[in-house]
GROMACS .gro file of C-alpha atoms in nm:
model
  465
    1MET     CA    1  11.279  10.210   6.480
    2LYS     CA    2  11.369  10.208   6.814
    3ARG     CA    3  11.643  10.466   6.754
    4ARG     CA    4  11.350  10.676   6.653
    5ASN     CA    5  11.106  10.638   6.922
    6SER     CA    6  11.406  10.613   7.182
    7LEU     CA    7  11.326  10.901   7.481
    8LEU     CA    8  11.743  10.917   7.473
    9SER     CA    9  11.757  10.992   7.048
   10LYS     CA   10  11.493  11.241   7.087
   11TYR     CA   11  11.712  11.510   7.361
   12LEU     CA   12  12.042  11.397   7.148
   13MET     CA   13  11.865  11.582   6.876
   14ILE     CA   14  11.750  11.861   7.115
   15ILE     CA   15  12.103  11.881   7.241
   16ILE     CA   16  12.278  11.884   6.817
   17ILE     CA   17  11.977  12.109   6.689
   18ALA     CA   18  12.045  12.404   6.987
   19ILE     CA   19  12.434  12.345   6.936
   20MET     CA   20  12.334  12.413   6.519
   21LEU     CA   21  12.172  12.716   6.658
   22PHE     CA   22  12.445  12.872   6.825
   23PRO     CA   23  12.718  12.938   6.399
   24LEU     CA   24  12.405  12.949   6.215
   25SER     CA   25  12.261  13.260   6.446
   26SER     CA   26  12.571  13.407   6.407
   27ILE     CA   27  12.623  13.304   6.016
   28LEU     CA   28  12.241  13.476   5.956
   29PHE     CA   29  12.325  13.745   6.149
   30SER     CA   30  12.635  13.808   5.998
   31LEU     CA   31  12.462  13.826   5.632
   32LEU     CA   32  12.199  13.992   5.764
   33PHE     CA   33  12.348  14.349   5.858
   34VAL     CA   34  12.663  14.286   5.565
   35SER     CA   35  12.331  14.323   5.353
   36ILE     CA   36  12.176  14.599   5.504
   37ALA     CA   37  12.541  14.837   5.485
   38ASP     CA   38  12.501  14.693   5.090
   39LEU     CA   39  12.138  14.877   5.138
   40PHE     CA   40  12.228  15.201   5.304
   41THR     CA   41  12.570  15.241   5.113
   42ILE     CA   42  12.396  15.262   4.792
   43GLY     CA   43  12.459  15.632   4.719
   44ASP     CA   44  12.806  15.779   4.779
   45ASN     CA   45  12.892  15.982   5.122
   46ILE     CA   46  13.126  16.238   5.067
   47TYR     CA   47  13.278  16.182   5.434
   48LYS     CA   48  13.366  15.784   5.429
   49ASP     CA   49  13.707  15.905   5.219
   50GLY     CA   50  13.977  16.028   5.474
   51THR     CA   51  14.218  16.048   5.177
   52ASN     CA   52  14.038  16.218   4.912
   53LEU     CA   53  13.866  16.482   5.242
   54GLU     CA   54  14.289  16.586   5.235
   55LYS     CA   55  14.325  16.585   4.909
   56MET     CA   56  14.013  16.796   4.797
   57TRP     CA   57  14.106  17.071   5.159
   58HIS     CA   58  14.440  17.108   5.016
   59HIS     CA   59  14.328  17.159   4.664
   60GLU     CA   60  14.047  17.386   4.834
   61ALA     CA   61  14.343  17.582   4.975
   62LYS     CA   62  14.552  17.655   4.739
   63ALA     CA   63  14.289  17.764   4.508
   64LEU     CA   64  14.238  18.070   4.709
   65GLN     CA   65  14.555  18.210   4.679
   66ARG     CA   66  14.446  18.538   4.553
   67ALA     CA   67  14.107  18.574   4.762
   68SER     CA   68  14.058  18.872   4.906
   69ASP     CA   69  13.911  18.763   5.275
   70GLU     CA   70  13.576  18.850   5.113
   71GLN     CA   71  13.597  18.601   4.896
   72ILE     CA   72  13.763  18.313   5.141
   73ILE     CA   73  13.430  18.357   5.389
   74SER     CA   74  13.167  18.302   5.103
   75LYS     CA   75  13.469  18.006   4.969
   76LEU     CA   76  13.424  17.864   5.329
   77SER     CA   77  13.083  17.893   5.357
   78HIS     CA   78  12.944  17.742   5.104
   79LEU     CA   79  13.174  17.465   5.116
   80LYS     CA   80  12.981  17.496   5.469
   81LYS     CA   81  12.684  17.418   5.250
   82THR     CA   82  12.879  17.100   5.074
   83TYR     CA   83  12.941  16.949   5.422
   84SER     CA   84  12.733  17.032   5.660
   85LYS     CA   85  12.820  16.809   5.885
   86ALA     CA   86  13.164  16.944   5.931
   87ASP     CA   87  13.323  17.230   6.123
   88ILE     CA   88  13.468  17.448   5.918
   89PHE     CA   89  13.693  17.766   6.049
   90TRP     CA   90  13.969  18.039   5.912
   91VAL     CA   91  14.308  18.171   6.137
   92ASP     CA   92  14.504  18.410   5.950
   93SER     CA   93  14.883  18.492   6.004
   94ALA     CA   94  14.849  18.712   6.256
   95GLY     CA   95  14.666  18.431   6.497
   96ASN     CA   96  14.306  18.607   6.480
   97THR     CA   97  14.018  18.365   6.349
   98LYS     CA   98  13.856  18.564   6.030
   99PHE     CA   99  13.605  18.278   5.989
  100LYS     CA  100  13.401  17.998   6.270
  101SER     CA  101  13.119  17.791   6.034
  102SER     CA  102  12.953  17.757   6.373
  103GLU     CA  103  12.959  17.950   6.719
  104ASN     CA  104  12.964  17.630   6.887
  105ILE     CA  105  13.341  17.554   6.756
  106LYS     CA  106  13.607  17.608   7.073
  107ILE     CA  107  13.828  17.800   6.931
  108PRO     CA  108  14.061  18.078   7.063
  109ASN     CA  109  13.954  18.465   6.864
  110LYS     CA  110  14.339  18.495   6.918
  111TRP     CA  111  14.577  18.205   6.836
  112SER     CA  112  14.899  18.196   7.050
  113PRO     CA  113  15.205  17.954   6.848
  114SER     CA  114  15.228  17.760   7.202
  115TYR     CA  115  14.865  17.706   7.131
  116VAL     CA  116  14.910  17.601   6.740
  117VAL     CA  117  15.099  17.421   6.854
  118GLN     CA  118  14.857  17.224   7.095
  119PHE     CA  119  14.626  17.180   6.844
  120MET     CA  120  14.781  17.027   6.543
  121LYS     CA  121  14.985  16.810   6.820
  122SER     CA  122  14.549  16.746   6.984
  123SER     CA  123  14.477  16.679   6.597
  124TYR     CA  124  14.691  16.432   6.472
  125ASP     CA  125  14.543  16.115   6.414
  126SER     CA  126  14.159  16.195   6.704
  127ASP     CA  127  13.819  16.230   6.659
  128PRO     CA  128  13.713  16.426   6.468
  129PHE     CA  129  13.894  16.378   6.180
  130THR     CA  130  14.119  16.678   6.074
  131VAL     CA  131  14.309  16.825   5.794
  132VAL     CA  132  14.498  17.168   5.870
  133ALA     CA  133  14.595  17.350   5.469
  134PHE     CA  134  14.767  17.698   5.417
  135VAL     CA  135  14.636  17.942   5.230
  136GLY     CA  136  14.821  17.991   4.935
  137GLU     CA  137  15.150  17.881   4.843
  138LYS     CA  138  15.324  18.175   5.000
  139LYS     CA  139  15.154  18.044   5.305
  140ASP     CA  140  15.081  18.453   5.373
  141LYS     CA  141  14.679  18.409   5.448
  142GLY     CA  142  14.688  18.191   5.751
  143PHE     CA  143  14.545  17.890   5.777
  144ILE     CA  144  14.235  17.682   5.758
  145VAL     CA  145  14.054  17.384   5.966
  146PHE     CA  146  13.853  17.105   5.819
  147GLN     CA  147  13.684  16.810   6.132
  148VAL     CA  148  13.410  16.583   6.118
  149PRO     CA  149  13.346  16.369   6.344
  150ARG     CA  150  13.427  15.993   6.275
  151SER     CA  151  13.137  15.849   6.307
  152GLU     CA  152  13.017  16.020   5.983
  153MET     CA  153  13.279  15.911   5.807
  154LYS     CA  154  13.104  15.533   5.833
  155ASN     CA  155  12.836  15.437   5.567
  156ARG     CA  156  12.518  15.392   5.785
  157GLY     CA  157  12.514  15.015   5.766
  158GLN     CA  158  12.877  15.032   5.896
  159LYS     CA  159  12.641  15.296   6.202
  160LEU     CA  160  12.352  15.085   6.206
  161ARG     CA  161  12.566  14.685   6.230
  162ASP     CA  162  12.759  14.907   6.534
  163GLU     CA  163  12.409  15.055   6.685
  164TYR     CA  164  12.254  14.680   6.696
  165ASP     CA  165  12.570  14.474   6.806
  166TYR     CA  166  12.415  14.374   7.078
  167LEU     CA  167  12.102  14.149   6.911
  168PHE     CA  168  12.379  13.902   6.851
  169PHE     CA  169  12.372  13.811   7.231
  170ILE     CA  170  11.990  13.919   7.230
  171ILE     CA  171  11.912  13.587   6.969
  172VAL     CA  172  12.194  13.327   7.138
  173MET     CA  173  12.014  13.438   7.464
  174ILE     CA  174  11.678  13.369   7.377
  175ILE     CA  175  11.833  13.019   7.134
  176LEU     CA  176  11.962  12.869   7.571
  177MET     CA  177  11.583  13.025   7.642
  178MET     CA  178  11.430  12.817   7.379
  179PHE     CA  179  11.683  12.502   7.444
  180ILE     CA  180  11.563  12.519   7.832
  181PHE     CA  181  11.252  12.572   7.744
  182LEU     CA  182  11.197  12.250   7.556
  183SER     CA  183  11.427  12.054   7.782
  184TRP     CA  184  11.149  12.155   8.066
  185ILE     CA  185  10.852  12.026   7.874
  186PHE     CA  186  11.091  11.693   7.764
  187PHE     CA  187  11.180  11.648   8.166
  188TYR     CA  188  10.804  11.779   8.263
  189ARG     CA  189  10.604  11.456   8.020
  190ILE     CA  190  10.855  11.206   8.148
  191ARG     CA  191  10.834  11.299   8.531
  192LYS     CA  192  10.376  11.294   8.433
  193ARG     CA  193  10.473  10.955   8.263
  194LEU     CA  194  10.699  10.814   8.565
  195LEU     CA  195  10.459  10.974   8.838
  196ARG     CA  196  10.097  10.798   8.627
  197LEU     CA  197  10.262  10.501   8.629
  198GLN     CA  198  10.389  10.560   9.028
  199LYS     CA  199   9.994  10.601   9.099
  200THR     CA  200   9.937  10.324   8.955
  201ILE     CA  201  10.215  10.099   9.119
  202ASN     CA  202  10.043  10.291   9.455
  203VAL     CA  203   9.747  10.074   9.405
  204PHE     CA  204   9.909   9.781   9.352
  205THR     CA  205  10.123   9.843   9.653
  206LYS     CA  206   9.716   9.816   9.848
  207ASN     CA  207   9.590   9.549   9.784
  208GLN     CA  208   9.419   9.628   9.431
  209ILE     CA  209   9.474   9.470   9.057
  210PRO     CA  210   9.509   9.815   8.893
  211SER     CA  211   9.374   9.867   8.553
  212PRO     CA  212   9.652   9.782   8.211
  213ILE     CA  213   9.745  10.141   8.135
  214SER     CA  214   9.741  10.339   7.870
  215ILE     CA  215  10.055  10.295   7.607
  216GLU     CA  216  10.042  10.609   7.455
  217LYS     CA  217  10.453  10.599   7.281
  218GLN     CA  218  10.661  10.361   7.218
  219ASP     CA  219  10.953  10.491   7.354
  220GLU     CA  220  11.143  10.317   7.687
  221ILE     CA  221  10.879  10.408   7.967
  222GLY     CA  222  10.657  10.252   7.706
  223GLN     CA  223  10.870   9.950   7.700
  224LEU     CA  224  10.755   9.955   8.161
  225GLU     CA  225  10.413  10.042   8.075
  226TYR     CA  226  10.375   9.721   7.813
  227ALA     CA  227  10.585   9.548   8.058
  228PHE     CA  228  10.403   9.636   8.380
  229ASN     CA  229  10.080   9.600   8.193
  230GLN     CA  230  10.198   9.183   8.130
  231MET     CA  231  10.213   9.167   8.468
  232MET     CA  232   9.962   9.274   8.595
  233VAL     CA  233   9.780   9.020   8.385
  234GLN     CA  234   9.946   8.767   8.514
  235LEU     CA  235   9.948   8.798   8.870
  236ALA     CA  236   9.530   8.894   8.773
  237GLU     CA  237   9.549   8.558   8.655
  238SER     CA  238   9.716   8.392   8.957
  239LYS     CA  239   9.522   8.574   9.196
  240LYS     CA  240   9.197   8.402   9.012
  241ARG     CA  241   9.373   8.038   9.009
  242GLU     CA  242   9.506   8.094   9.416
  243LYS     CA  243   9.126   8.199   9.533
  244GLU     CA  244   8.978   7.903   9.324
  245GLU     CA  245   9.246   7.682   9.526
  246GLU     CA  246   9.184   7.863   9.811
  247GLU     CA  247   8.802   7.765   9.820
  248LEU     CA  248   8.916   7.438   9.714
  249ARG     CA  249   9.099   7.375  10.031
  250ARG     CA  250   8.899   7.465  10.286
  251GLN     CA  251   8.615   7.284  10.048
  252LEU     CA  252   8.827   6.982  10.132
  253ILE     CA  253   8.947   7.089  10.460
  254ALA     CA  254   8.549   7.118  10.555
  255ASN     CA  255   8.420   6.783  10.424
  256LEU     CA  256   8.748   6.581  10.552
  257SER     CA  257   8.595   6.737  10.870
  258HIS     CA  258   8.231   6.663  10.843
  259ASP     CA  259   8.437   6.280  10.705
  260LEU     CA  260   8.644   6.221  11.025
  261ARG     CA  261   8.370   6.269  11.264
  262THR     CA  262   8.149   5.987  11.147
  263PRO     CA  263   8.438   5.683  11.230
  264LEU     CA  264   8.558   5.922  11.533
  265THR     CA  265   8.200   5.919  11.711
  266THR     CA  266   8.176   5.505  11.664
  267ILE     CA  267   8.503   5.486  11.775
  268ARG     CA  268   8.420   5.694  12.053
  269GLY     CA  269   8.113   5.484  12.145
  270HIS     CA  270   8.254   5.181  12.071
  271ALA     CA  271   8.559   5.294  12.286
  272TYR     CA  272   8.248   5.390  12.591
  273ARG     CA  273   8.111   4.972  12.569
  274LEU     CA  274   8.428   4.838  12.614
  275ARG     CA  275   8.465   5.041  12.963
  276LYS     CA  276   8.208   4.840  13.046
  277GLU     CA  277   8.377   4.525  12.992
  278PRO     CA  278   8.650   4.332  13.229
  279LEU     CA  279   9.020   4.360  13.117
  280SER     CA  280   9.338   4.331  13.144
  281PRO     CA  281   9.575   4.609  13.299
  282LYS     CA  282   9.736   4.659  12.948
  283GLY     CA  283   9.359   4.662  12.764
  284LEU     CA  284   9.251   4.918  13.022
  285GLU     CA  285   9.678   5.140  12.946
  286SER     CA  286   9.537   5.072  12.540
  287LEU     CA  287   9.134   5.196  12.589
  288GLU     CA  288   9.261   5.535  12.806
  289LEU     CA  289   9.547   5.560  12.520
  290ILE     CA  290   9.262   5.540  12.220
  291ASP     CA  291   9.126   5.771  12.432
  292ARG     CA  292   9.403   6.047  12.461
  293LYS     CA  293   9.435   6.046  12.070
  294MET     CA  294   9.080   6.048  11.994
  295ASN     CA  295   9.041   6.371  12.239
  296TYR     CA  296   9.333   6.539  12.000
  297LEU     CA  297   9.196   6.403  11.701
  298ASP     CA  298   8.811   6.539  11.866
  299GLN     CA  299   9.015   6.919  11.867
  300LEU     CA  300   9.296   6.914  11.611
  301ILE     CA  301   8.909   6.840  11.351
  302ASP     CA  302   8.780   7.103  11.564
  303ASN     CA  303   9.102   7.355  11.486
  304LEU     CA  304   9.076   7.293  11.071
  305VAL     CA  305   8.726   7.471  11.130
  306SER     CA  306   8.772   7.669  11.356
  307TYR     CA  307   9.085   7.783  11.077
  308THR     CA  308   8.900   7.726  10.787
  309LEU     CA  309   8.578   7.969  10.929
  310LEU     CA  310   8.808   8.210  11.003
  311THR     CA  311   9.004   8.213  10.661
  312SER     CA  312   8.696   8.274  10.464
  313GLY     CA  313   8.542   8.530  10.764
  314LYS     CA  314   8.210   8.340  10.819
  315TYR     CA  315   8.329   8.300  11.210
  316PRO     CA  316   8.103   8.356  11.478
  317PHE     CA  317   8.242   8.771  11.592
  318HIS     CA  318   8.081   8.968  11.810
  319PRO     CA  319   8.311   9.217  11.993
  320LYS     CA  320   8.218   9.383  12.286
  321SER     CA  321   8.372   9.587  12.642
  322THR     CA  322   8.460   9.288  12.823
  323ASP     CA  323   8.666   9.235  13.184
  324ILE     CA  324   8.975   9.085  13.069
  325ILE     CA  325   9.103   9.043  13.412
  326ARG     CA  326   8.743   8.865  13.499
  327LEU     CA  327   8.783   8.610  13.210
  328LEU     CA  328   9.178   8.565  13.234
  329ARG     CA  329   9.013   8.426  13.581
  330SER     CA  330   8.812   8.223  13.444
  331SER     CA  331   9.002   8.036  13.179
  332PHE     CA  332   9.272   7.956  13.418
  333ALA     CA  333   9.004   7.795  13.698
  334SER     CA  334   8.913   7.566  13.408
  335TRP     CA  335   9.216   7.498  13.299
  336TYR     CA  336   9.354   7.489  13.693
  337PRO     CA  337   9.311   7.078  13.764
  338VAL     CA  338   9.482   6.994  13.399
  339PHE     CA  339   9.781   7.135  13.533
  340GLU     CA  340   9.772   7.009  13.894
  341ASN     CA  341   9.692   6.622  13.742
  342MET     CA  342  10.047   6.719  13.566
  343ASN     CA  343  10.240   6.829  13.874
  344PHE     CA  344  10.233   7.182  13.762
  345GLU     CA  345  10.381   7.419  13.908
  346MET     CA  346  10.120   7.750  13.904
  347GLU     CA  347  10.166   8.131  13.951
  348TRP     CA  348   9.905   8.381  13.888
  349GLU     CA  349   9.987   8.722  13.943
  350LEU     CA  350   9.552   8.888  13.851
  351PRO     CA  351   9.496   9.278  14.034
  352GLU     CA  352   9.187   9.363  14.165
  353GLN     CA  353   9.044   9.583  14.014
  354SER     CA  354   8.873   9.543  13.640
  355VAL     CA  355   9.064   9.558  13.347
  356TYR     CA  356   8.833   9.631  13.020
  357TRP     CA  357   8.931   9.555  12.673
  358TYR     CA  358   8.723   9.481  12.352
  359VAL     CA  359   8.708   9.176  12.241
  360ASP     CA  360   8.535   8.905  12.211
  361PRO     CA  361   8.502   8.663  12.452
  362GLN     CA  362   8.396   8.393  12.394
  363TRP     CA  363   8.727   8.421  12.044
  364MET     CA  364   8.908   8.560  12.406
  365GLU     CA  365   8.859   8.200  12.592
  366ARG     CA  366   8.968   8.046  12.247
  367ILE     CA  367   9.274   8.192  12.239
  368LEU     CA  368   9.386   8.138  12.602
  369ASP     CA  369   9.231   7.735  12.582
  370ASN     CA  370   9.484   7.746  12.221
  371LEU     CA  371   9.835   7.885  12.449
  372PHE     CA  372   9.757   7.614  12.746
  373GLN     CA  373   9.686   7.359  12.564
  374ASN     CA  374   9.990   7.392  12.408
  375ILE     CA  375  10.106   7.445  12.682
  376CYS     CA  376  10.002   7.113  12.822
  377ARG     CA  377  10.147   6.951  12.540
  378HIS     CA  378  10.466   7.073  12.412
  379ALA     CA  379  10.604   7.209  12.752
  380LYS     CA  380  10.443   6.901  13.037
  381GLU     CA  381  10.882   6.916  13.039
  382GLY     CA  382  10.903   7.200  13.278
  383LYS     CA  383  10.596   7.168  13.462
  384TYR     CA  384  10.546   7.552  13.538
  385VAL     CA  385  10.314   7.775  13.431
  386ALA     CA  386  10.204   8.154  13.497
  387LEU     CA  387   9.957   8.366  13.435
  388ARG     CA  388   9.965   8.756  13.498
  389VAL     CA  389   9.937   9.123  13.411
  390THR     CA  390  10.190   9.374  13.436
  391ASN     CA  391  10.101   9.732  13.576
  392GLU     CA  392  10.039   9.886  13.183
  393ASN     CA  393   9.730   9.615  13.171
  394ILE     CA  394  10.016   9.275  12.946
  395ILE     CA  395   9.881   8.984  12.999
  396VAL     CA  396  10.157   8.716  13.041
  397ILE     CA  397  10.221   8.342  12.996
  398GLU     CA  398  10.526   8.191  13.052
  399ASP     CA  399  10.612   7.854  13.045
  400HIS     CA  400  11.003   7.629  13.146
  401GLY     CA  401  10.946   7.402  12.851
  402PRO     CA  402  11.158   7.322  12.573
  403GLY     CA  403  11.039   7.566  12.339
  404ILE     CA  404  10.867   7.600  12.049
  405ARG     CA  405  11.163   7.493  11.787
  406ALA     CA  406  11.204   7.146  12.054
  407ALA     CA  407  11.130   6.856  11.868
  408SER     CA  408  10.840   6.714  12.036
  409GLN     CA  409  10.552   6.356  11.947
  410GLN     CA  410  10.276   6.562  12.016
  411LYS     CA  411  10.449   6.850  11.783
  412GLY     CA  412  10.167   6.958  11.482
  413VAL     CA  413  10.171   7.212  11.207
  414GLY     CA  414  10.099   7.495  11.461
  415ILE     CA  415   9.715   7.528  11.324
  416GLY     CA  416   9.659   7.630  11.677
  417LEU     CA  417   9.886   7.945  11.696
  418SER     CA  418   9.782   8.026  11.406
  419ILE     CA  419   9.396   8.077  11.497
  420VAL     CA  420   9.542   8.285  11.727
  421ALA     CA  421   9.705   8.458  11.525
  422LEU     CA  422   9.424   8.519  11.351
  423MET     CA  423   9.198   8.622  11.626
  424MET     CA  424   9.481   8.809  11.702
  425LYS     CA  425   9.473   9.033  11.454
  426GLU     CA  426   9.098   9.077  11.378
  427MET     CA  427   9.005   9.221  11.717
  428ASN     CA  428   9.341   9.449  11.706
  429LEU     CA  429   9.517   9.282  12.010
  430HIS     CA  430   9.915   9.287  11.958
  431TRP     CA  431  10.136   9.002  12.087
  432SER     CA  432  10.482   8.858  12.059
  433MET     CA  433  10.649   8.515  12.204
  434ASP     CA  434  10.970   8.497  12.253
  435THR     CA  435  11.103   8.106  12.265
  436SER     CA  436  11.418   7.956  12.382
  437GLU     CA  437  11.515   7.661  12.521
  438THR     CA  438  11.443   7.781  12.888
  439GLY     CA  439  11.121   7.869  12.829
  440THR     CA  440  10.835   8.072  12.615
  441THR     CA  441  10.705   8.430  12.723
  442ILE     CA  442  10.349   8.498  12.544
  443LEU     CA  443  10.298   8.879  12.626
  444ILE     CA  444   9.940   8.963  12.491
  445SER     CA  445   9.862   9.347  12.463
  446GLU     CA  446   9.576   9.606  12.356
  447THR     CA  447   9.877   9.897  12.209
  448PRO     CA  448  10.179   9.806  12.116
  449ILE     CA  449  10.448   9.633  12.275
  450PRO     CA  450  10.742   9.815  12.416
  451LEU     CA  451  11.088   9.617  12.268
  452SER     CA  452  11.221   9.692  12.673
  453LEU     CA  453  10.922   9.534  12.817
  454ARG     CA  454  10.989   9.200  12.566
  455ALA     CA  455  11.399   9.193  12.710
  456ASN     CA  456  11.245   9.201  13.056
  457GLU     CA  457  11.022   8.946  13.068
  458LYS     CA  458  11.205   8.765  12.884
  459LYS     CA  459  11.545   8.841  13.153
  460LYS     CA  460  11.255   8.712  13.473
  461THR     CA  461  11.169   8.348  13.212
  462ILE     CA  462  11.476   8.277  13.230
  463ARG     CA  463  11.584   8.392  13.612
  464ALA     CA  464  11.301   8.198  13.708
  465PHE     CA  465  11.433   7.846  13.482
   0.00000   0.00000   0.00000
């Protein structure tokens, strides 16, 4: 069954049939024309045997031994009626043409000896078939000539076969064209089925699960279609499970965030009460540490909630035309005391003229807060932060920390940067981050960032370090 349904077997069958048709057509063609030749051979052809014609002509010439000129002419005229396809003429002993069966026969009225020799020589084994016989036994009355085209010596079947011999070439060409046509049909159908499968795969590449493909034939392509359908079924089940797990994860994070805020609020309240009590220096140090950790935990919970809302599409999003220079100046000013308390060297270069981006101002502030927060946590050893806007209206944020990949006691799971990436994508902003042991450079732009600009900003960071 598998071999019979195989595309290879089907095409091999087309080739075998084509190869067999060539000799079969040759045999059938030959048999056809042999049969036709036999059919048209029924009834004798008086011209077919040259030997018999030669014997007949010599016999008639001998019989005219005592005939007069009128009798010879009468006999030759009678033979012309019998052999209508032949040319007959008589030349007497003096070289005069005494009789021609047709005026179209091109011979002289007076024959010279040299012309007689030339005629005899050219007529030997040539076309037309020529028989020359002397009249009478004494050969004193000249000679008579019998000429018939050699084509008339063939029977009608042979003539027909010679005339239509080109038909065999036509039949061969027809078989060849049929083979080419059948091959084209064969591969056209294969191509059509493959294009249908490709169209379905293109739907799949657009993050859509296509409907199952109808399987028309149980060949190699049919097996491929069956495997594709099975893969789509498994993928649909996998996406369903993934969606359920994602929903469960989001619900778990939301519940966990809510459950953590209650004890965190209680701890914050007791810590505030302890500040009013007399404590030793070590107690005050411990209380300060508790306060910092509570702030970190509060921000972590806020990031978890934000990430859950972003991934579920429920985070409020209100884009509008925003003066990005004013927003950058306001954000950096709010972080200025924090960097100053940590003894950071701060640099900023913001143009005086306004630059407008179509973004959500609150989202943009959240992005800058997350980036500045990361610098405070992970790049405080470098004691450097810079904010500037290039001539191409690209925001550049730099630090001289050990880099994102360096080990840090406060290093988390990177949820802050994940929120930044999600918000950047939703607002159609482009950003890049080059990080190493000499520092980190972050570029933010409304348009794609050229690779050359990334390299230049990275060199500036290394030189400044």
